[in-house]
Coordinates of C-alpha atoms (C1' of nucleotides) in Angstrom, one line a residue:
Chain A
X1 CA 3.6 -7.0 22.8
X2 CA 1.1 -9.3 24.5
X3 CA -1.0 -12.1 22.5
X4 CA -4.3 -12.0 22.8
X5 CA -6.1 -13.9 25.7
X6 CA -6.5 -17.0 23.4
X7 CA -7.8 -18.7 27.1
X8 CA -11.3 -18.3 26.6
X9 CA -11.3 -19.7 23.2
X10 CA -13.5 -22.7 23.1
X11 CA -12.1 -25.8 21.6
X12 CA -12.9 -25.5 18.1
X13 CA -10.4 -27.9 17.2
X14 CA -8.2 -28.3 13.9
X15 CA -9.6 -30.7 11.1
X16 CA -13.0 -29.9 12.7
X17 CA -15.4 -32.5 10.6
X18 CA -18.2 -30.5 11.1
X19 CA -18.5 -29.4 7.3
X20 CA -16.5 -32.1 5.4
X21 CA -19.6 -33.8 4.3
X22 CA -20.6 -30.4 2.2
X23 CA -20.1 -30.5 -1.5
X24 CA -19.0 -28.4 -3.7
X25 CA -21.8 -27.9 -5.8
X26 CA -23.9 -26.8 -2.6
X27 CA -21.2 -24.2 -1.5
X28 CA -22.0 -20.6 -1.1
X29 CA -19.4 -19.2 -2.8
X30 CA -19.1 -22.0 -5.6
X31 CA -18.7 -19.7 -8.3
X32 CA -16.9 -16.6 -6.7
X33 CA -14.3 -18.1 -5.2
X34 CA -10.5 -19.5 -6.5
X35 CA -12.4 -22.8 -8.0
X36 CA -15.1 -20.7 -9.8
X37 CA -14.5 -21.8 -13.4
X38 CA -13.8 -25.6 -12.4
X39 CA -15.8 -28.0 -13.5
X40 CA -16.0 -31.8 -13.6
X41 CA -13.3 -33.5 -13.4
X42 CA -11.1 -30.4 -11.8
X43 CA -13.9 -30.1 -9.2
X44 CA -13.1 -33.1 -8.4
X45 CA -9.5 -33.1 -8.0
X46 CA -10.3 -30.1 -5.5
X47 CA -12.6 -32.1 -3.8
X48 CA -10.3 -34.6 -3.2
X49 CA -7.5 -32.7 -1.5
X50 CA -9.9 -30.2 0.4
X51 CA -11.3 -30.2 4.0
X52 CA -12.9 -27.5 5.9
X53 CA -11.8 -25.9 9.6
X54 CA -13.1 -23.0 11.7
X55 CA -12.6 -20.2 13.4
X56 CA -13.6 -18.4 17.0
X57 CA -13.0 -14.6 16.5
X58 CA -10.0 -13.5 18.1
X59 CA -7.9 -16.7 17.1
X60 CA -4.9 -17.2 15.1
X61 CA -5.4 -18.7 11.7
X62 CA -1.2 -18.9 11.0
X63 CA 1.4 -17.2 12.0
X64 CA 4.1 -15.1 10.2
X65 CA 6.9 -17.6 9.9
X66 CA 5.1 -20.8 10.4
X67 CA 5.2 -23.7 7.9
X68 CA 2.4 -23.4 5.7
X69 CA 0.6 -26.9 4.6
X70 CA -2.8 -25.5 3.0
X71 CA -3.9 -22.5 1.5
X72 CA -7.7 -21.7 1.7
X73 CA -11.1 -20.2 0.4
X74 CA -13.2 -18.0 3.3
X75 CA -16.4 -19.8 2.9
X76 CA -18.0 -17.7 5.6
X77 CA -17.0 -14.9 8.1
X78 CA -13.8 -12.6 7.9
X79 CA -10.5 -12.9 8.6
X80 CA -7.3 -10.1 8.9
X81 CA -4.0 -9.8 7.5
X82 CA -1.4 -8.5 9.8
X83 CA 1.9 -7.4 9.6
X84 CA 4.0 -6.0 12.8
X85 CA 7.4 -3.9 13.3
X86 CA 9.3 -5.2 16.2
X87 CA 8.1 -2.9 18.6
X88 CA 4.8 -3.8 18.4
X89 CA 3.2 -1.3 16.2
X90 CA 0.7 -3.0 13.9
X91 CA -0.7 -2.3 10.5
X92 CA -3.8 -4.4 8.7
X93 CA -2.5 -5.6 5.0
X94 CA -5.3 -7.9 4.3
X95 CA -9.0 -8.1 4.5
X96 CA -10.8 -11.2 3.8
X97 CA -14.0 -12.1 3.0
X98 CA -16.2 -14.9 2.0
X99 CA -14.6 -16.3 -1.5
X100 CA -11.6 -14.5 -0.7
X101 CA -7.8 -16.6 -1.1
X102 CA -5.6 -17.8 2.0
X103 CA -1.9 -18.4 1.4
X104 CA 0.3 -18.5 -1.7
X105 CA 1.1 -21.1 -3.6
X106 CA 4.9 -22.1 -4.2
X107 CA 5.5 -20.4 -0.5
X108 CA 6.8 -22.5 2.1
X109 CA 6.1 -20.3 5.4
X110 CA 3.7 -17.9 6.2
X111 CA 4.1 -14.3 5.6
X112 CA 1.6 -12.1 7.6
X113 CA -0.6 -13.3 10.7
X114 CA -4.0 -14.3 9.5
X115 CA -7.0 -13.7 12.7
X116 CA -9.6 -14.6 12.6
X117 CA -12.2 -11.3 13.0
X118 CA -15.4 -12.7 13.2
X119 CA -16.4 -16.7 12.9
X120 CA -14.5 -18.2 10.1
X121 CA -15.0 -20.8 8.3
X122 CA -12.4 -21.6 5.7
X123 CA -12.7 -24.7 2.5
X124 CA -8.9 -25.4 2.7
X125 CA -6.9 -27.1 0.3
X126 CA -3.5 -29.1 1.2
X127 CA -0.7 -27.0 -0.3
X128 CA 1.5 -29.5 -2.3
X129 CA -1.9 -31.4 -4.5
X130 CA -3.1 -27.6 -5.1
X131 CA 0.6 -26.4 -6.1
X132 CA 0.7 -29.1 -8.9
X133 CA -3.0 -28.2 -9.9
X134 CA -1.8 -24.9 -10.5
X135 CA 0.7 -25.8 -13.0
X136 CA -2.2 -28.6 -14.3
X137 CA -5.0 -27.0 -14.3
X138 CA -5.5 -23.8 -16.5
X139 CA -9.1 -22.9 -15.4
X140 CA -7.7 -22.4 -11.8
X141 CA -4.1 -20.7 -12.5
X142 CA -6.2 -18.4 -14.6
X143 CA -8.9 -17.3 -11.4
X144 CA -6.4 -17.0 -8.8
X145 CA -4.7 -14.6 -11.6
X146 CA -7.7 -12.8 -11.8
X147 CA -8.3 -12.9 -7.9
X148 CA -5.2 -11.3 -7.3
X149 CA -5.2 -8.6 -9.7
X150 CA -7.9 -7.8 -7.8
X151 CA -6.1 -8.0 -4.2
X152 CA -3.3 -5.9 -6.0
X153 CA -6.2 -2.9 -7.1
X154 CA -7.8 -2.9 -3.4
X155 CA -4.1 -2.8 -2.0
X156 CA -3.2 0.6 -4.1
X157 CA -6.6 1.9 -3.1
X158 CA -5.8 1.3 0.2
X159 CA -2.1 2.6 -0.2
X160 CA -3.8 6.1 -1.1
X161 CA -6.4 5.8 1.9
X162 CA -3.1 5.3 4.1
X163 CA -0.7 7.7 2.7
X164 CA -3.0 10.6 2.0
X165 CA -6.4 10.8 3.6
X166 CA -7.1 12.9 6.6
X167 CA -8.6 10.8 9.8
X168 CA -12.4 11.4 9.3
X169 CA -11.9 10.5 5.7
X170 CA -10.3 7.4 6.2
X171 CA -13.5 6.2 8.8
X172 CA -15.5 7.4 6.1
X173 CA -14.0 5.6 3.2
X174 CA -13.9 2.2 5.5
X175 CA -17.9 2.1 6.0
X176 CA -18.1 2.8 2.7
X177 CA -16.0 -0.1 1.4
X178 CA -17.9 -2.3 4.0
X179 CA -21.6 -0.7 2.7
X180 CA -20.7 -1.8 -0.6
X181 CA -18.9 -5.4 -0.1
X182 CA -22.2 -5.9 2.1
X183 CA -24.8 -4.8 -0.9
X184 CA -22.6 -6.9 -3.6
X185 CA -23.2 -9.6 -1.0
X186 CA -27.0 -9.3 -1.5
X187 CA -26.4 -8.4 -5.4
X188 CA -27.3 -4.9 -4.9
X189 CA -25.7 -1.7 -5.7
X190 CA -25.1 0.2 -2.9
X191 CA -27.1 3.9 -2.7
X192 CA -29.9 5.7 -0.4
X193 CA -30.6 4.2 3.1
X194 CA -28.2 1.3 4.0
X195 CA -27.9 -0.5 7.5
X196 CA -24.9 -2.4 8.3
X197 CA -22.7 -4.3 10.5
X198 CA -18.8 -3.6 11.1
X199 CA -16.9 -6.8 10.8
X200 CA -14.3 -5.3 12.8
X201 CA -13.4 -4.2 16.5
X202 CA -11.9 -0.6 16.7
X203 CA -8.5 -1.8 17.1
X204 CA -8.7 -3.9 13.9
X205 CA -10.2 -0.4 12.5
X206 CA -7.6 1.3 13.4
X207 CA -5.4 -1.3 12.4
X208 CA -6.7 -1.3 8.6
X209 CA -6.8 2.4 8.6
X210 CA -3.4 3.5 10.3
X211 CA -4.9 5.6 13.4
X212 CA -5.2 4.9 17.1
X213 CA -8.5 3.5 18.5
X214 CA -9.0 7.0 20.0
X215 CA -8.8 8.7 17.0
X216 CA -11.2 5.5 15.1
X217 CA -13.6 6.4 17.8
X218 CA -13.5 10.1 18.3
X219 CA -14.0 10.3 14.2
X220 CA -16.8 7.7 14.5
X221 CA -18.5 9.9 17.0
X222 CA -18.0 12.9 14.7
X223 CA -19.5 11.3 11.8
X224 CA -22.8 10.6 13.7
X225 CA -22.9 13.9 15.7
X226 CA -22.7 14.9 11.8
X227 CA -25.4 13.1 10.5
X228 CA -23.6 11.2 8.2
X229 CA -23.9 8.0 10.0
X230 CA -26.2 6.7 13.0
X231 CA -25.1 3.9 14.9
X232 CA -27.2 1.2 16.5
X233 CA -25.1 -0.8 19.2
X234 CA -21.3 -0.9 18.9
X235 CA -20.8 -2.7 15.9
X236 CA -24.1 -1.7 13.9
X237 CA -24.1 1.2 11.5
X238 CA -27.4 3.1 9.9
X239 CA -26.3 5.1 6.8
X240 CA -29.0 7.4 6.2
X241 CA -27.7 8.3 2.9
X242 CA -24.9 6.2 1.3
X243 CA -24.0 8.8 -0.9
X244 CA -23.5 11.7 1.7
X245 CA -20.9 9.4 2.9
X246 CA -18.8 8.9 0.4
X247 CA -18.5 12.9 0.2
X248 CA -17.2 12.4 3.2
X249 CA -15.0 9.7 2.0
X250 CA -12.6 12.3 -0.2
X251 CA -13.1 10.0 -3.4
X252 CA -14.1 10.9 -6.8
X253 CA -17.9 11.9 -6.6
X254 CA -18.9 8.7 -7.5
X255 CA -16.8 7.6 -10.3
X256 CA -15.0 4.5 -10.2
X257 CA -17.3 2.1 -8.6
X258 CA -18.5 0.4 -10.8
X259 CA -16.3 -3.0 -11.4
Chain B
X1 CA 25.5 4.6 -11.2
X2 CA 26.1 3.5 -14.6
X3 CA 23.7 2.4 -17.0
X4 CA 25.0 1.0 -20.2
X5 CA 22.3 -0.3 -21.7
X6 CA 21.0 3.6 -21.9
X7 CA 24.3 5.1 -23.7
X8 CA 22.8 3.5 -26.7
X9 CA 19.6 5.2 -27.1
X10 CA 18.6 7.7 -29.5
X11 CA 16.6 10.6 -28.6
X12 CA 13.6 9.1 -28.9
X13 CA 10.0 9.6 -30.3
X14 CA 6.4 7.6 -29.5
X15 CA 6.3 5.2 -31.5
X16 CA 9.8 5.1 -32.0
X17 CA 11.4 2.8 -33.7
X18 CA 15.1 2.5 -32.4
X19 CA 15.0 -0.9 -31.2
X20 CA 12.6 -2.7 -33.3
X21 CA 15.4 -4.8 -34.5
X22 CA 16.5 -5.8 -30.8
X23 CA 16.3 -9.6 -30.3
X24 CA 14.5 -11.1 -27.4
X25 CA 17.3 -13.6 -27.2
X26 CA 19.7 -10.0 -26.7
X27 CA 17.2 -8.7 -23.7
X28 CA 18.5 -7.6 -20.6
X29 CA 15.6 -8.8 -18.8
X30 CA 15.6 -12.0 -20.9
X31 CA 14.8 -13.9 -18.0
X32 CA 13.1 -11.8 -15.3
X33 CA 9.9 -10.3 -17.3
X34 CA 6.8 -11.9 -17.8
X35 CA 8.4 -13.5 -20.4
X36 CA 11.2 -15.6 -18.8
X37 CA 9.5 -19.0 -18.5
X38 CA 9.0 -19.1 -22.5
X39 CA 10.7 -20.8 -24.9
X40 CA 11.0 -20.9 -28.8
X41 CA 7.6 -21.0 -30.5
X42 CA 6.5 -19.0 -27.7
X43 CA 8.6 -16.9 -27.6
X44 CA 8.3 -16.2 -31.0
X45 CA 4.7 -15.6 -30.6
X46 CA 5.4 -12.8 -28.3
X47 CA 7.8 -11.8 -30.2
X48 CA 5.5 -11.0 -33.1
X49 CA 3.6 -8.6 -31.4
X50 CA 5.6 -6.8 -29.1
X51 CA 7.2 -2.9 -30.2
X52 CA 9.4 -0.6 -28.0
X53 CA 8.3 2.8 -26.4
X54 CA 10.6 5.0 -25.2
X55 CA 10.2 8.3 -22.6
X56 CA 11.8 10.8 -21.9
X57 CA 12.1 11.7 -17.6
X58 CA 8.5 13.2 -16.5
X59 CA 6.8 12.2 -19.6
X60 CA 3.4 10.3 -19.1
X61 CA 3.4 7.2 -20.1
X62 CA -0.4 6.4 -20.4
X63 CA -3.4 8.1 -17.8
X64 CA -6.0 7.2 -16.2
X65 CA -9.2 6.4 -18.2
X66 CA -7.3 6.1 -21.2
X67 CA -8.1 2.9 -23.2
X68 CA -5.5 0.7 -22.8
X69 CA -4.2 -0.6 -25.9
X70 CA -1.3 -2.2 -24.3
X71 CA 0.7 -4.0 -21.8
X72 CA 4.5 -3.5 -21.0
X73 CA 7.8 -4.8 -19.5
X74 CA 10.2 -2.1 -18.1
X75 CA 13.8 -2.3 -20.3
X76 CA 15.6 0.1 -18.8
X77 CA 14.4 3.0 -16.8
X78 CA 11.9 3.8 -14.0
X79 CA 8.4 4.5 -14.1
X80 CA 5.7 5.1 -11.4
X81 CA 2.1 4.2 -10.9
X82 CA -0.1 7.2 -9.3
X83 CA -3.6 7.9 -8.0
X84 CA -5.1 10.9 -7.3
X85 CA -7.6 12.6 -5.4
X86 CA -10.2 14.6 -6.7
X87 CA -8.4 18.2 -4.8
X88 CA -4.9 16.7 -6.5
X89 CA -3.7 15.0 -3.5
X90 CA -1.7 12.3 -5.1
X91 CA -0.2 8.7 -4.0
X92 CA 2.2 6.6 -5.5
X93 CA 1.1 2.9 -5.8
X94 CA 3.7 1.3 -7.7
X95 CA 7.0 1.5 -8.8
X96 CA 8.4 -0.6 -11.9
X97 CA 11.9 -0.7 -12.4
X98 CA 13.4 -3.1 -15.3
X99 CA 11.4 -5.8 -15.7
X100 CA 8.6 -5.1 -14.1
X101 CA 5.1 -5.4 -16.1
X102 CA 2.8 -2.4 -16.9
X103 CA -0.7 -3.1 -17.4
X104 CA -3.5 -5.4 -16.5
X105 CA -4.4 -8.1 -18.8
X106 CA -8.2 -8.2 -19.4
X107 CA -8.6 -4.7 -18.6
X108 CA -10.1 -2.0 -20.8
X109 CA -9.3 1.1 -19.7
X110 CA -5.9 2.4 -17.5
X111 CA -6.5 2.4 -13.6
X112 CA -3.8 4.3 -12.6
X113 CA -1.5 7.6 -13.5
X114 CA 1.9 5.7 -14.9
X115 CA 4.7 8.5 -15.7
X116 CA 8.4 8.2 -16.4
X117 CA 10.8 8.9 -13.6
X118 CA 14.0 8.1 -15.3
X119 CA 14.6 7.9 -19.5
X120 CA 12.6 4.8 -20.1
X121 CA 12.2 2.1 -22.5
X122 CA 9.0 -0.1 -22.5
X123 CA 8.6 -3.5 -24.2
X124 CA 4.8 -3.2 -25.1
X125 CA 2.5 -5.8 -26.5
X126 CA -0.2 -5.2 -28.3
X127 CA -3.1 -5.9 -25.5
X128 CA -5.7 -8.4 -27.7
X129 CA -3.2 -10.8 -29.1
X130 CA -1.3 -11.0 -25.7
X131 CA -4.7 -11.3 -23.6
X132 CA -4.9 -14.6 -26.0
X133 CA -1.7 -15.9 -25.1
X134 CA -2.5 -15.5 -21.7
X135 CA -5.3 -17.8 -22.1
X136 CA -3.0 -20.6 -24.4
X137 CA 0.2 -20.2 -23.1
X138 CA 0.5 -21.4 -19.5
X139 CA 4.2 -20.2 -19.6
X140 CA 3.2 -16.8 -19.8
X141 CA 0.3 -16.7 -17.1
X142 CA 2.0 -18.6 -14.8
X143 CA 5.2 -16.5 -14.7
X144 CA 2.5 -13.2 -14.8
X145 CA 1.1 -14.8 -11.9
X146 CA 4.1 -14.7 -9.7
X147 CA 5.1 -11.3 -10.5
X148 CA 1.8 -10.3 -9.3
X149 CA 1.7 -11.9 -6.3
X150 CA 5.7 -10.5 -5.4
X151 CA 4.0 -6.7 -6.1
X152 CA 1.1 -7.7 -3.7
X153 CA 3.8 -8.7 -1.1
X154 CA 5.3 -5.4 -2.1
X155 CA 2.5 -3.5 -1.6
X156 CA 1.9 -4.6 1.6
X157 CA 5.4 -3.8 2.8
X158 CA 4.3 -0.3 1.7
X159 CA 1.6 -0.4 3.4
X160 CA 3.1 -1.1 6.6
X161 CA 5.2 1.5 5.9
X162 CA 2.6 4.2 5.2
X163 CA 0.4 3.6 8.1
X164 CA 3.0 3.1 10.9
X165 CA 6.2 4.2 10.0
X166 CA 7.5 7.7 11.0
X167 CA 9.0 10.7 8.3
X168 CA 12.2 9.4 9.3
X169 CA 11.9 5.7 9.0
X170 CA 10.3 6.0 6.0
X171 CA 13.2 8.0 4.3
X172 CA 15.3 5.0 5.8
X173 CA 13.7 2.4 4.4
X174 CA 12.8 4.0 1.0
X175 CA 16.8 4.3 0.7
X176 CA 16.8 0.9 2.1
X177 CA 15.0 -0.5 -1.0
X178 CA 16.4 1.0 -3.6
X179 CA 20.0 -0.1 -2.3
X180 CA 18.5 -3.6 -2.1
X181 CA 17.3 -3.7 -5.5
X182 CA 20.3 -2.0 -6.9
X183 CA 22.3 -4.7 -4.7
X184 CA 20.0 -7.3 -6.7
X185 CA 20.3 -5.9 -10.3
X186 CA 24.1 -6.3 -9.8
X187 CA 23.4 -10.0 -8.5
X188 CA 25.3 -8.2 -4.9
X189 CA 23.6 -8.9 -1.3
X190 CA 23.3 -5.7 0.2
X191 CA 25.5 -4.8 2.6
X192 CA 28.4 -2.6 4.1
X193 CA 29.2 0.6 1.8
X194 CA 27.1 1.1 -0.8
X195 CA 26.9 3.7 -3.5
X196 CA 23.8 4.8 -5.4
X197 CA 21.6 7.2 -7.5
X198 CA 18.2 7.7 -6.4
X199 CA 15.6 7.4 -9.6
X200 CA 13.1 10.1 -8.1
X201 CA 12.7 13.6 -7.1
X202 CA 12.1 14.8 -4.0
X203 CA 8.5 15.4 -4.9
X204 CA 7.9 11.7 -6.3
X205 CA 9.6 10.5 -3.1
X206 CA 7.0 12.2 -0.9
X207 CA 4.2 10.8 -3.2
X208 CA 6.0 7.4 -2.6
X209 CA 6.2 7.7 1.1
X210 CA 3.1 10.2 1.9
X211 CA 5.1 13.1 2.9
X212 CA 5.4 16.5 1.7
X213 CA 8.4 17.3 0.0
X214 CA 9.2 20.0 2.9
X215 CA 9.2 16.7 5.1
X216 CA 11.6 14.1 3.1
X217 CA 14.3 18.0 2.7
X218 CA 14.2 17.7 6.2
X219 CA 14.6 13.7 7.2
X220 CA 17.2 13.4 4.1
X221 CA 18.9 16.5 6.0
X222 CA 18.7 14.6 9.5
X223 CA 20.0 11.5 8.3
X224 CA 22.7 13.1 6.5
X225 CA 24.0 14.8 9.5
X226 CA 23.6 11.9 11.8
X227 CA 25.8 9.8 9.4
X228 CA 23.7 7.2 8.4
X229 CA 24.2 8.7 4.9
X230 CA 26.5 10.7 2.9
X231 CA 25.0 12.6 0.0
X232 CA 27.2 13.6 -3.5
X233 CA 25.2 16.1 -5.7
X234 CA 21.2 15.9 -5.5
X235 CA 20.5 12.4 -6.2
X236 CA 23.5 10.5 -5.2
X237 CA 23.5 8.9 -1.9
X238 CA 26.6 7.2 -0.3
X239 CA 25.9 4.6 2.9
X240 CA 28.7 4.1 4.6
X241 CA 27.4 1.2 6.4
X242 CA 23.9 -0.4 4.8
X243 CA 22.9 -2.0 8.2
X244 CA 23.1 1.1 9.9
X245 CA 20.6 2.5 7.7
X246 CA 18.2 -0.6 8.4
X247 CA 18.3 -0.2 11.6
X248 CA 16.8 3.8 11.0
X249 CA 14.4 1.9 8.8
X250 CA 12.4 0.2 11.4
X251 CA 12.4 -3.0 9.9
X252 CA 13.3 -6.5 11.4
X253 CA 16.9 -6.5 12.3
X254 CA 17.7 -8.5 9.0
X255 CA 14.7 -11.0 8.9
X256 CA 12.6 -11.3 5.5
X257 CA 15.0 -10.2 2.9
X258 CA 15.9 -13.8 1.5
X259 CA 13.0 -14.0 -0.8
Chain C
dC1 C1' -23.4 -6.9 41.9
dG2 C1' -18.1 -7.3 40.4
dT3 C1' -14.9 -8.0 36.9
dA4 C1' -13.0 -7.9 32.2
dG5 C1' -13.2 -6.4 27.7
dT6 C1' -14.4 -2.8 24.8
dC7 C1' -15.3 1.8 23.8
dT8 C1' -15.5 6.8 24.8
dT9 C1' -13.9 11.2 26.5
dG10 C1' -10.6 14.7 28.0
dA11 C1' -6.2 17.3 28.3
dA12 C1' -1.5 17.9 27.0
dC13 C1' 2.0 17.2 23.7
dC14 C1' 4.5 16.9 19.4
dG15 C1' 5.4 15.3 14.6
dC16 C1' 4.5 16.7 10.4
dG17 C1' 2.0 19.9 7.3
dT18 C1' 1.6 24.7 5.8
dC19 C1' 3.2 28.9 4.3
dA20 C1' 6.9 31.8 3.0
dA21 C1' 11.6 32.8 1.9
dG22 C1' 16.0 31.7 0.2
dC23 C1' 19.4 28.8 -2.1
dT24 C1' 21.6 25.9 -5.9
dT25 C1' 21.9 24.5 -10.5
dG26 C1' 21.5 24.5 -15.3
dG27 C1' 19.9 26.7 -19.4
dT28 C1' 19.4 30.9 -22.4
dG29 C1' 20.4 35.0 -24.4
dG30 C1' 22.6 39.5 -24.5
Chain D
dC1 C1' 31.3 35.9 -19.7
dC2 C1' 27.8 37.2 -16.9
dA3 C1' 22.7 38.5 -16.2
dC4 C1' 18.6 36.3 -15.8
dC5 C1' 15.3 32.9 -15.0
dA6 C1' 12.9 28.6 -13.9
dA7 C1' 12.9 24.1 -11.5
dG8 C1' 14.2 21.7 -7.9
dC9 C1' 15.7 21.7 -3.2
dT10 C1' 16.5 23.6 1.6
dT11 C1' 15.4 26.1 5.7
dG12 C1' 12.6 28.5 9.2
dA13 C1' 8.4 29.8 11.9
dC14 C1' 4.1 28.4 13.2
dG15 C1' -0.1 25.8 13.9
dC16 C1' -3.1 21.8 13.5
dG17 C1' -4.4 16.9 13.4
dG18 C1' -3.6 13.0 15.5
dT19 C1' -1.0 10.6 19.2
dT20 C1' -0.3 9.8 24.0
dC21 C1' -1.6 9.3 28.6
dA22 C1' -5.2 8.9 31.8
dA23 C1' -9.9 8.3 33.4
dG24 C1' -14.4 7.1 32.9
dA25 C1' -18.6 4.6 30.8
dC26 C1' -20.9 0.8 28.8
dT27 C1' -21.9 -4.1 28.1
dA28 C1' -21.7 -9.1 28.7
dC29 C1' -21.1 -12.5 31.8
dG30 C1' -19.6 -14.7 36.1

DNA sequence: CGTAGTCTTGAACCGCGTCAAGCTTGGTGG
DNA sequence: CCACCAAGCTTGACGCGGTTCAAGACTACG
């Protein structure tokens, strides 16, 4: 199992300063993420033990088994959750978008790789300060509840995508998922003509979705010789109509989508 | 595989009213439910609105859509979590063994299929009143919070397992942790022989592993005759040597399983 | 151009699903 | 006490969906 050329990765160093000076108030996911019902004086606090870093795509966040010393908001971009058998084999346990959590609190080392997928930029948050406001701070304990209820729905979706779902539908069911993460992005709800760009390489694809990149892209190409999708470039997808595709998806008709 | 707390039981009815009378300071899972981190008035709180369940093996517990009028620790017994695709194709997503929660707090209606696998007994609480306490008893939400995030790192494990493991190792390690947490409810490390019962059919095992029953026959069959395990009647299962069936299971060598 | 990274395509293989019997066990009633 | 039956489990034959292995094509960047 070979790490991924990390060579060509420009310096983009730890404790970049290149955000610190933002303020909360001004951040894009201010009332989304795990600080969303803070106010005053618990803003505050946060503000006080949080500093920003980024990412290139392609490189680490943390590594399974490392110490962990922060835990983190995605401000922008997305980053992976990976777990591996010792032979190498790989499967995708986390997706994470902007407002989405890093890390556990209480845990001292790391328990799945984090990547970085695309450009990251994370708001992170030194673990022992943010371990006592837990305990402290109500308004906070009572989000990241909430948040990973949330993680712990998307996980069992994903556990029937994985266990059950035949190879086109799992392609299907992932450009769906991204179609409507992108529309509640823009506050829409997603439906009729959609256009849209995959976060992911087809490795991480077939990562997330338990399948080879030959199968990812053979069932990609089905899809469009279909008509289901059209694709513009590698990463760029034209939905002609969103709800043809979740057909394809082997969901409920449409049920279910609404939270 | 004895289970004294069960002896006890009478044949029970919804609604039935058998242990009303049980103390919480008599519980067996005193202190590993939601409830473990409160103390008198608290306590005594929950106490005032909580009422036992009990189900019989393959009874429903509560479906999906249903409104949820209540959330639940497992007593004794084992229950599952299922989703469903609309042609019946069906997933298992969770399963709660004593003192495990049932239930989302917050959360109108049910999101998932939850059925009884064993005889099981359910302390519910009557949802309103106990979405309050979550909000005023930081106690509660805080220990609610760390059983959620140990079934998202439990989830994920299953995820692993239903997107890269094969018919075999997935047998193996579905053994694997059920002898672990049977190890665990006796306060045992697991290891060496080890005697148990398995809580599931062979059909709820393949909706656990995303198999067909045909499938787990088979890989139970194999393992059997290669000596990783010994069976006695349908459900009992005898390892002669525990790391021996890890090893089958695809998992680390021994890594991971401190936590 | 040439090279590296990413994606696509093709052909052969095989693990697991499908379909169809048969077996084991426990319960019920004659 | 045994005939009968239903539920759960096992076993076998066969075929398909997805993996594996091996080229080839496309793109970005020297």
């Amino acid at each position: 199992m070979r790490t991924p050329a990390l060579t060509q990765i420009k310096p983009a160093r730890m404790g970049d300063a290149a955000h610190e000076d933002m303020r909360c108030t001004d951040c894009p996911i201010r009332y989304r993420a795990v600080c969303a019902h803070c106010e005053g004086d618990e803003l505050t606090q946060l503000e006080q033990i949080k500093f920003y870093r980024s990412f290139e795509p392609g490189q680490p966040i943390v590594w399974e088994g490392d110490r962990m010393d922060f835990v983190a908001s995605v401000v922008t971009g997305v980053a992976t959750l990976t777990q591996t058998l010792e032979d190498g084999r790989t499967q995708m346990v986390g997706l994470l978008l902007p407002s989405d959590f890093l890390g556990r609190p209480g845990r001292e080392h790391v328990a799945y790789n984090a990547t970085a997928a695309t450009k990251v930029v994370l708001c992170c948050f030194r673990r022992k300060p943010f371990d006592d406001m837990i305990r402290g701070t109500p308004h906070l304990a009572h989000r990241l509840l909430e948040m990973t209820l949330d993680e712990l729905d998307a996980a069992r979706e994903w556990m029937l995508l994985l266990g059950r779902k035949t190879a086109r539908e799992k392609i299907a069911s992932f450009i769906a998922i991204i179609a409507r993460r992108e529309a509640a992005l823009h506050k829409r709800r997603p439906g009729g003509r959609m256009e849209l760009e995959l976060p992911l390489t087809r490795e991480a694809m077939a990562d997330y979705l338990g399948l080879t990149i030959e199968t990812v892209s053979r069932q990609v190409g089905a899809l469009k010789r279909d008509g289901v999708i059209e694709l513009s470039g590698k990463r760029g997808v034209i939905l002609p109509d969103f709800a043809r595709l979740v057909e394809e998806s082997g969901d409920d008709s449409d049920g279910g989508w609404l939270a």
